[in-house]
GROMACS .gro file of C-alpha atoms in nm:
model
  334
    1UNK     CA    1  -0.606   0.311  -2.028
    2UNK     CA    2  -0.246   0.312  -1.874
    3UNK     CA    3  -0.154   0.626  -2.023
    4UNK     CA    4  -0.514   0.796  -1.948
    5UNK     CA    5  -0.475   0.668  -1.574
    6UNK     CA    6  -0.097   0.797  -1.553
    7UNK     CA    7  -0.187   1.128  -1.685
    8UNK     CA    8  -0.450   1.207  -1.446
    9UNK     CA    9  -0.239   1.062  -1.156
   10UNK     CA   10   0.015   1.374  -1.270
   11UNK     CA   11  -0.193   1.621  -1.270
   12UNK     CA   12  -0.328   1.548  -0.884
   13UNK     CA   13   0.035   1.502  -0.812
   14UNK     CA   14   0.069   1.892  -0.933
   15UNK     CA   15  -0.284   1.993  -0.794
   16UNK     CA   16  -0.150   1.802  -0.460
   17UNK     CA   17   0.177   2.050  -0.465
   18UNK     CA   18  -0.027   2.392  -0.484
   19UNK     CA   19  -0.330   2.258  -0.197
   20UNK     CA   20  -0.300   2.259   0.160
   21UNK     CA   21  -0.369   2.473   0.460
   22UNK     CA   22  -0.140   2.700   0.248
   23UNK     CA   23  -0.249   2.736  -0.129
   24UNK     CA   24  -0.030   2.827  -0.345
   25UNK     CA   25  -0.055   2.941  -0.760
   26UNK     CA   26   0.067   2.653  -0.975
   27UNK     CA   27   0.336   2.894  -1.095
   28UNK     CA   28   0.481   2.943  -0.794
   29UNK     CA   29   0.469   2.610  -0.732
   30UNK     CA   30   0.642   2.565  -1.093
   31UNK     CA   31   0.964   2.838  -1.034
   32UNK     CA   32   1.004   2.626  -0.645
   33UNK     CA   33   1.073   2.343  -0.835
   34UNK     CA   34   1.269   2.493  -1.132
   35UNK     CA   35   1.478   2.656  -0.839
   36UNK     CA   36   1.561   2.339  -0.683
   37UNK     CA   37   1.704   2.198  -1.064
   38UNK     CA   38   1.869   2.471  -1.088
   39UNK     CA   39   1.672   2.627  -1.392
   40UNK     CA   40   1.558   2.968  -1.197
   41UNK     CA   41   1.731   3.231  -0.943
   42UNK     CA   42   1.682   3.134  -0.573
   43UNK     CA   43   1.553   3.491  -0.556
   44UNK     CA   44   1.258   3.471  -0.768
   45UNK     CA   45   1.080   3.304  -0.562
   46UNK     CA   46   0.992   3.347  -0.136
   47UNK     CA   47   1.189   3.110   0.103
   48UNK     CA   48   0.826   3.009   0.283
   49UNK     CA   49   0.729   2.886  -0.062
   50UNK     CA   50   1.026   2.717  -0.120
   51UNK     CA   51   1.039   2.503   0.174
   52UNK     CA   52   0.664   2.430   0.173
   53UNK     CA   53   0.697   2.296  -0.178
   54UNK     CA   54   1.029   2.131  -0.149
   55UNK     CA   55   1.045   1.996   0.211
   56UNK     CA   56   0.683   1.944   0.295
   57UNK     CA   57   0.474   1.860   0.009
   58UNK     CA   58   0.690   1.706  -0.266
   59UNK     CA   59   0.837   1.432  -0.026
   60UNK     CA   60   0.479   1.354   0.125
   61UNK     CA   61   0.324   1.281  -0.227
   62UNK     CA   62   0.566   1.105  -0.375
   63UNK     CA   63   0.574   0.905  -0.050
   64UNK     CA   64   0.216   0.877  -0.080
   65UNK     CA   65   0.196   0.744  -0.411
   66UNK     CA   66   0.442   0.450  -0.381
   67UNK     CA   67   0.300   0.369  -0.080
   68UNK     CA   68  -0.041   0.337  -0.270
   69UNK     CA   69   0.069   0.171  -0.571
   70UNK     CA   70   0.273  -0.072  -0.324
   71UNK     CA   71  -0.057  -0.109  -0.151
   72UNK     CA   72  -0.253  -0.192  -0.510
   73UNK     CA   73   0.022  -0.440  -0.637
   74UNK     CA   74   0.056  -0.646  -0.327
   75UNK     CA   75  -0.339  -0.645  -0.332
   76UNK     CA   76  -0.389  -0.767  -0.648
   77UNK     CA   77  -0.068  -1.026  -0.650
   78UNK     CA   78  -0.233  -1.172  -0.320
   79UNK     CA   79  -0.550  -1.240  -0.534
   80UNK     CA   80  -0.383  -1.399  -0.813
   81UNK     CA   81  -0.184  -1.575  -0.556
   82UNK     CA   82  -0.502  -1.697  -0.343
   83UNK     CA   83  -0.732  -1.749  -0.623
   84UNK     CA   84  -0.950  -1.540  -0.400
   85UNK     CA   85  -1.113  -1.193  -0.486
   86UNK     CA   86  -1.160  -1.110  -0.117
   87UNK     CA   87  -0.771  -1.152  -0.080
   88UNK     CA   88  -0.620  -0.792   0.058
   89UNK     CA   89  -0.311  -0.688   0.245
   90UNK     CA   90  -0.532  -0.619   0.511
   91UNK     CA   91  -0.785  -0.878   0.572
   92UNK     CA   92  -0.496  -1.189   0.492
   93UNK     CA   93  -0.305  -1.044   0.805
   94UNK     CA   94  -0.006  -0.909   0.661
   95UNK     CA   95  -0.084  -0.551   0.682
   96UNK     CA   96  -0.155  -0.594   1.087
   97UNK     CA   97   0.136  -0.821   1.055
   98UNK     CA   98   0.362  -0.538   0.942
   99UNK     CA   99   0.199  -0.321   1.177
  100UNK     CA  100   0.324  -0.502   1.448
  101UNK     CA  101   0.655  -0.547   1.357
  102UNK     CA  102   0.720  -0.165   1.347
  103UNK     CA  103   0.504  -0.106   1.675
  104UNK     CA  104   0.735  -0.369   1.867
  105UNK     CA  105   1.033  -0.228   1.765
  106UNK     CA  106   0.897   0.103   1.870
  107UNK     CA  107   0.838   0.019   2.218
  108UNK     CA  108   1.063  -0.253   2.263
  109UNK     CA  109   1.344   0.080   2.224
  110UNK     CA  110   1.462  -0.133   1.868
  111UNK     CA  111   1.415   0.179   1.683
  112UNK     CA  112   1.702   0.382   1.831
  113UNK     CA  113   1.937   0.155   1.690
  114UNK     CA  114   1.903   0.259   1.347
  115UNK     CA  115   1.659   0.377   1.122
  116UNK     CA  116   1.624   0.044   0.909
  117UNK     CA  117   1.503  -0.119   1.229
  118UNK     CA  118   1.145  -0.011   1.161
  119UNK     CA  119   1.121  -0.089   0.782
  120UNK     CA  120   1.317  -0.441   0.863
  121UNK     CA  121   1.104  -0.535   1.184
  122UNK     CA  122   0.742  -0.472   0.927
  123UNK     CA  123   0.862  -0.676   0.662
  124UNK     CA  124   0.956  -0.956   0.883
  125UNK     CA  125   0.659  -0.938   1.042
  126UNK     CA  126   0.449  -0.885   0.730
  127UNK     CA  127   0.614  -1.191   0.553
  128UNK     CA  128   0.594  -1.391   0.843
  129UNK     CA  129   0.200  -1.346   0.927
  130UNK     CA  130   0.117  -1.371   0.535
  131UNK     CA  131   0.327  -1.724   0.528
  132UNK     CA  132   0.130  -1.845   0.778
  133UNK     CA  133  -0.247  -1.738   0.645
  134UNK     CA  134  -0.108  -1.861   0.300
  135UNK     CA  135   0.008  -2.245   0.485
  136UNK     CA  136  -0.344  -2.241   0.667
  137UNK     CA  137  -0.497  -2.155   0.419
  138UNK     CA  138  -0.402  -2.252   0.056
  139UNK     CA  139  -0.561  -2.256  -0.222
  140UNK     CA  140  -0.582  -2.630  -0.419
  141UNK     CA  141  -0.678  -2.758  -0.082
  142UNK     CA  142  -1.035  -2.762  -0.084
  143UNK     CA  143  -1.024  -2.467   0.089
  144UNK     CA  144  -1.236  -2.174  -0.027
  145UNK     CA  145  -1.330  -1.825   0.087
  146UNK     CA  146  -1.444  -1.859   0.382
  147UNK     CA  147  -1.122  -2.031   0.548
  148UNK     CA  148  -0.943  -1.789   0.364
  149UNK     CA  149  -1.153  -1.499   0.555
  150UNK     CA  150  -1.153  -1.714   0.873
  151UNK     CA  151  -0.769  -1.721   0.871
  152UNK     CA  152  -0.707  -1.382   0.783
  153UNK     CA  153  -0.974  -1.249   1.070
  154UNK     CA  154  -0.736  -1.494   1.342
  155UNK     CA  155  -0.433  -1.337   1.216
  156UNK     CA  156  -0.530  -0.971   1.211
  157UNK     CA  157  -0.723  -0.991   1.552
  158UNK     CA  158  -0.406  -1.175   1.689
  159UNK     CA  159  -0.195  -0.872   1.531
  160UNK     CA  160  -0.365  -0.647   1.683
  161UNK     CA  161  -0.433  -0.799   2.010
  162UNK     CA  162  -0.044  -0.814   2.047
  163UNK     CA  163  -0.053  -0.447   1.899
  164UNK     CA  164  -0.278  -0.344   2.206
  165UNK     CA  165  -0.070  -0.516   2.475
  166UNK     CA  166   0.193  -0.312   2.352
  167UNK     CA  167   0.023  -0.019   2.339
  168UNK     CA  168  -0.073  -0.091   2.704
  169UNK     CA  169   0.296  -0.130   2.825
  170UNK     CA  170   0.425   0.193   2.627
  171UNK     CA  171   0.491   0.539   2.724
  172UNK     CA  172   0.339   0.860   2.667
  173UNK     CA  173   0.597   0.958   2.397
  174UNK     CA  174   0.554   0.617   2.225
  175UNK     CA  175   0.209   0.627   2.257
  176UNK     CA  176   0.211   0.922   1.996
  177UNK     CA  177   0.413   0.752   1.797
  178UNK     CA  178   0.158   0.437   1.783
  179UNK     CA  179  -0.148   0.650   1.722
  180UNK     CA  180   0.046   0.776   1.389
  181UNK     CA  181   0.146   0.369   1.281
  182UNK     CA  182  -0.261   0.268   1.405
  183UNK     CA  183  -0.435   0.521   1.199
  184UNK     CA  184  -0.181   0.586   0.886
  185UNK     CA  185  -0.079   0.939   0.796
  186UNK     CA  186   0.187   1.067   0.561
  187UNK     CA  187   0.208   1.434   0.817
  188UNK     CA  188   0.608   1.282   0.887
  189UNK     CA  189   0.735   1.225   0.548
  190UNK     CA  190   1.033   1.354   0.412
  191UNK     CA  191   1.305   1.288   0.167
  192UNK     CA  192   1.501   1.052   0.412
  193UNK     CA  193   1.186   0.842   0.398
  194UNK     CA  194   1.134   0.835   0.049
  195UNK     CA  195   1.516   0.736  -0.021
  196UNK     CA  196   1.442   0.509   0.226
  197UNK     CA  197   1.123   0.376   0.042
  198UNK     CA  198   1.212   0.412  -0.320
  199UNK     CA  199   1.454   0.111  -0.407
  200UNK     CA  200   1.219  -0.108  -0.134
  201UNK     CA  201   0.966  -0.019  -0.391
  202UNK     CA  202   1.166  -0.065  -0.712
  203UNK     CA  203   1.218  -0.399  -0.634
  204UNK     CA  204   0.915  -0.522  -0.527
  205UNK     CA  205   0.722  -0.369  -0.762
  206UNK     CA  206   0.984  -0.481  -1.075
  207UNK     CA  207   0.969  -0.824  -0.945
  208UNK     CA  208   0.580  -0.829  -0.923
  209UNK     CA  209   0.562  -0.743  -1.234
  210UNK     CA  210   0.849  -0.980  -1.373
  211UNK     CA  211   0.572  -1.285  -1.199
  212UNK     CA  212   0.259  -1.105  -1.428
  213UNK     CA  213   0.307  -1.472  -1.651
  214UNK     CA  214   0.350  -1.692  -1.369
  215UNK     CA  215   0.016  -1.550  -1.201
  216UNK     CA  216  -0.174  -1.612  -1.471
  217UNK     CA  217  -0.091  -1.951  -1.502
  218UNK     CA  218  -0.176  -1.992  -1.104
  219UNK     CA  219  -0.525  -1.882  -1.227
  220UNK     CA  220  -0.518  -2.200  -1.384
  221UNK     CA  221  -0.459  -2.382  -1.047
  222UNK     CA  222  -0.143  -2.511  -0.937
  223UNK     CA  223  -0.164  -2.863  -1.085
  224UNK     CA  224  -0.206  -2.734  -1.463
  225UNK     CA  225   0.055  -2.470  -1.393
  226UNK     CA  226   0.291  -2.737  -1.289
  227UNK     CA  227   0.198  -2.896  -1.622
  228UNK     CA  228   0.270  -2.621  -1.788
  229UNK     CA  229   0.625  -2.652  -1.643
  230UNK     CA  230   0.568  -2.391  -1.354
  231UNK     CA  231   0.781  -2.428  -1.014
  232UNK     CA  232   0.470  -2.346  -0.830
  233UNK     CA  233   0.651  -2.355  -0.500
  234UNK     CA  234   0.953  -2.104  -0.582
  235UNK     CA  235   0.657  -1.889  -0.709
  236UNK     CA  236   0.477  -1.877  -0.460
  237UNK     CA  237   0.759  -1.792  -0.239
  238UNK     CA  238   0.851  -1.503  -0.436
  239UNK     CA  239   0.528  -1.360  -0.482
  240UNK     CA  240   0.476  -1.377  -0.056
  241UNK     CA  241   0.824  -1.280  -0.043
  242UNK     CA  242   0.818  -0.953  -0.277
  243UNK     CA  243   0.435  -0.878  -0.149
  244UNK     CA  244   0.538  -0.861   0.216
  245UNK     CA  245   0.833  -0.620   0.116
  246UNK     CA  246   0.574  -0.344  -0.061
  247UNK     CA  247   0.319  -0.357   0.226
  248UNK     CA  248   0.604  -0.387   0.477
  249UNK     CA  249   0.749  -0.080   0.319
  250UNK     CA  250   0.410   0.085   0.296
  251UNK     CA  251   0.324   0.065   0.679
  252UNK     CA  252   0.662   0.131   0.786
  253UNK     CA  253   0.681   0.416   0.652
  254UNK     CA  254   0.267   0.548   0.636
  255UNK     CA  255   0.121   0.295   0.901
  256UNK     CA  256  -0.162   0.078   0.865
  257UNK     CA  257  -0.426   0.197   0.513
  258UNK     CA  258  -0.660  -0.068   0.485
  259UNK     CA  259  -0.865  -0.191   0.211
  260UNK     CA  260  -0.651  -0.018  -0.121
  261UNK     CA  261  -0.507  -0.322  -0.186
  262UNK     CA  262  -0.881  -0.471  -0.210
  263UNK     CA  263  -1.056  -0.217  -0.370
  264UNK     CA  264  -0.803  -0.082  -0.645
  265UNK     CA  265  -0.717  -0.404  -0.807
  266UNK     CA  266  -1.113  -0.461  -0.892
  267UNK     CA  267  -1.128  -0.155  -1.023
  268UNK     CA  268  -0.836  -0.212  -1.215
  269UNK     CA  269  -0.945  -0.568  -1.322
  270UNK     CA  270  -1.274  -0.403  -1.455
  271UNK     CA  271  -1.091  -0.167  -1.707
  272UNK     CA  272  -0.791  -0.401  -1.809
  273UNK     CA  273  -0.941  -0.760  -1.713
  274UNK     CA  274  -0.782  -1.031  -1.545
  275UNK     CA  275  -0.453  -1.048  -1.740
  276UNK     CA  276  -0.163  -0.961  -1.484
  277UNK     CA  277   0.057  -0.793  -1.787
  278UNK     CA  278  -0.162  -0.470  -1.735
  279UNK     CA  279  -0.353  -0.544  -1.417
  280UNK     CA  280  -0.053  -0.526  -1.182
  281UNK     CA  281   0.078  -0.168  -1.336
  282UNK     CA  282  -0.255  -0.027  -1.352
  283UNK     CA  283  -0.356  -0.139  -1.004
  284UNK     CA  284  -0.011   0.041  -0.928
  285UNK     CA  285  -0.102   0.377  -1.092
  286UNK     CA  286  -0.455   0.373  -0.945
  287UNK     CA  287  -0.348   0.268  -0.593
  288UNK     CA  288  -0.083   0.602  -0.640
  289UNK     CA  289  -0.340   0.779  -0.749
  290UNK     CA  290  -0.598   0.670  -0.474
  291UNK     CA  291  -0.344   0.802  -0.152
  292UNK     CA  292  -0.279   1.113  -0.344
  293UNK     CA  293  -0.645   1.232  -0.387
  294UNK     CA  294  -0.701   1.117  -0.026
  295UNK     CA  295  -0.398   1.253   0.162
  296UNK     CA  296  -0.463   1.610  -0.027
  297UNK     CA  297  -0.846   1.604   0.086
  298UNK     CA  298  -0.712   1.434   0.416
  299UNK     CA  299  -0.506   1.720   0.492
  300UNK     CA  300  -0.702   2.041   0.331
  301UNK     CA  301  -1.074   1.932   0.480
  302UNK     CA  302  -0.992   2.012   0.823
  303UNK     CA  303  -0.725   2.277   0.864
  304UNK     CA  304  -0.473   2.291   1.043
  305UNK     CA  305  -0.577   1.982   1.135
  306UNK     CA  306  -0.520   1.653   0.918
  307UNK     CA  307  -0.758   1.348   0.948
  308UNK     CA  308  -0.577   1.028   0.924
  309UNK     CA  309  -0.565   0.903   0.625
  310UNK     CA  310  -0.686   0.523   0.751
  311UNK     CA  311  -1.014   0.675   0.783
  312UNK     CA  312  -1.027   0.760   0.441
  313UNK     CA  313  -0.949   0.452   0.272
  314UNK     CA  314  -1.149   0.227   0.539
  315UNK     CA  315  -1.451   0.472   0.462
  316UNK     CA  316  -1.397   0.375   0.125
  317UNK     CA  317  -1.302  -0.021   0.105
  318UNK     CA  318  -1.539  -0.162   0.392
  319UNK     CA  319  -1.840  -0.065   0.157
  320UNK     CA  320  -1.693  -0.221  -0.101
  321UNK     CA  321  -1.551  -0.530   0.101
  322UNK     CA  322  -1.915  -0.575   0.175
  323UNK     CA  323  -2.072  -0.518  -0.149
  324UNK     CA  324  -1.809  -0.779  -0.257
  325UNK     CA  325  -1.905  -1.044  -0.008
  326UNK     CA  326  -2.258  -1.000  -0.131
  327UNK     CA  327  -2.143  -1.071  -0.522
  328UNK     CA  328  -1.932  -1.360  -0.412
  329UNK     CA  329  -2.295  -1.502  -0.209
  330UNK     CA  330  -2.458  -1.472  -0.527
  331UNK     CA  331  -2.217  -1.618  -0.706
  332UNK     CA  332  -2.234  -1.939  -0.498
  333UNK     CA  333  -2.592  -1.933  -0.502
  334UNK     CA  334  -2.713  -1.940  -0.830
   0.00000   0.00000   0.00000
């Protein structure tokens, strides 16, 4: 199922390559690339191509997709880590958390000191609102769903009520900047973001999956997993730790795409089951997967428009969210 996900998440990276306001044949996309390695004369192939292929669209997929499977593998750690199915970057907080981080630093006039200052202020954030859902609300506590939910709702409306204030105080030219960090969009990437992004992502996502053992014991509940000679506590760091650094990543560098980390890891979870071994790295290939589908459709529906890609993925995951809610009711119920 791995391989059979991977391969299909190739092929839209290629489709994504040759679609946009400017279609291109997949050959020509094929001799821009082999230009770039060296393998084919420069002259073969039209400098317009070349820089649409290599400076626009390349860099803006592969941003996309590790900002999708860092979206999916935070998701479906945060669930393992919660015990909770509802659990998502989003509704525990730490995506609005991130979100905030990067918008303060923004109009607070942090940014101009360095272009770490963005990445550094949304994983501080991040980790810092997700601690403090996680404290409020942890599981082995008697705590269930809903104060996990309840929680989650405080900390993303506070987010984003701080979020607005700023907003409020900024200027016009930050203001732009905002709307791009509110409503996610991939229309700035480049290859300064994705070196920027890439080891974030190695890490994160290599640790995750180093935990796969540890968060299947958790499903156990933290007094059996202690049994079972776990150090629940240095886990549990870890995994809030390494979580916030994806989705701080993520929305640093894409702003805030709710609901993939919800949505994916179900999905994967219904083709792989529960195990983490294969549920992290397939929720990875289909979150990657997810962002590249919608940023292509995202920026080829309406052109030369592009609609922000937020829209697509909360279009997508609030049905879902709900639909969940209602299996979770029936669950209790019967």
């Amino acid at each position: 199922m791995l391989l059979l996900v991977t391969t299909v998440l190739l092929g839209a990276v290629l489709a994504s390559f040759a679609v946009g306001p400017l279609r291109l044949p997949p050959l020509e996309v094929l001799q821009a690339i082999a230009v770039k390695l060296g393998l084919l004369d420069a002259a073969q192939v039209s400098a317009r191509d070349l820089a649409v292929v290599w400076q626009l669209r390349i860099p803006r997929v592969l941003l996309g997709a590790m900002v999708g499977a860092a979206l999916a593998m935070a998701g479906a750690s945060l669930q393992g880590l919660f015990g909770n199915p509802l659990a998502d970057p989003g509704i525990v907080g730490v995506s609005q958390g991130a979100a905030l981080g990067a918008v303060a630093a923004i109009v607070l006039g942090a940014a101009s000191a360095g272009g770490w200052i963005i990445p550094v202020a949304a994983f501080l954030s991040g980790a810092l609102a997700i601690s403090i859902t996680y404290l409020l609300a942890r599981p082995g506590r008697g705590h269930g769903n809903a104060t996990l939910l309840l929680v989650g709702i405080a900390m993303a409306a506070f987010c984003s009520a701080v979020i607005g204030f700023l907003t409020y105080v900024a200027s016009e030219a930050e203001l732009q900047s905002l709307v791009f960090w509110q409503m996610g969009s991939l229309a700035r990437a480049s290859w300064s973001d994705v070196a920027a992004v890439a080891p974030l992502f190695v890490i994160g996502a290599f640790a995750l999956l180093r935990l796969a053992t540890p968060l299947d014991m958790l499903a156990l509940g933290e007094r059996q997993a202690q049994h079972l000679g776990l150090d629940v506590g240095r886990t549990r760091r870890r995994l809030v730790a390494f979580s916030a650094l994806l989705v701080g990543a993520a929305v640093a560098f894409a702003g805030s795409i709710g609901f993939v980390g919800l949505v994916v890891p179900h999905v994967a979870r219904m083709l792989v089951g529960p195990g983490h071994r294969w549920l992290l790295p397939l929720s990875g290939v289909l979150g990657a997967l997810l962002i590249v589908i919608a940023d292509t459709a995202a920026r080829t529906l309406d052109p030369p428009s592009e609609i922000p890609l937020g829209l697509f993925s909360a279009a997508l995951g609030a049905p879902f969210f709900l639909w969940l809610v209602l299996q979770q009711r029936r669950k209790a119920m019967s």
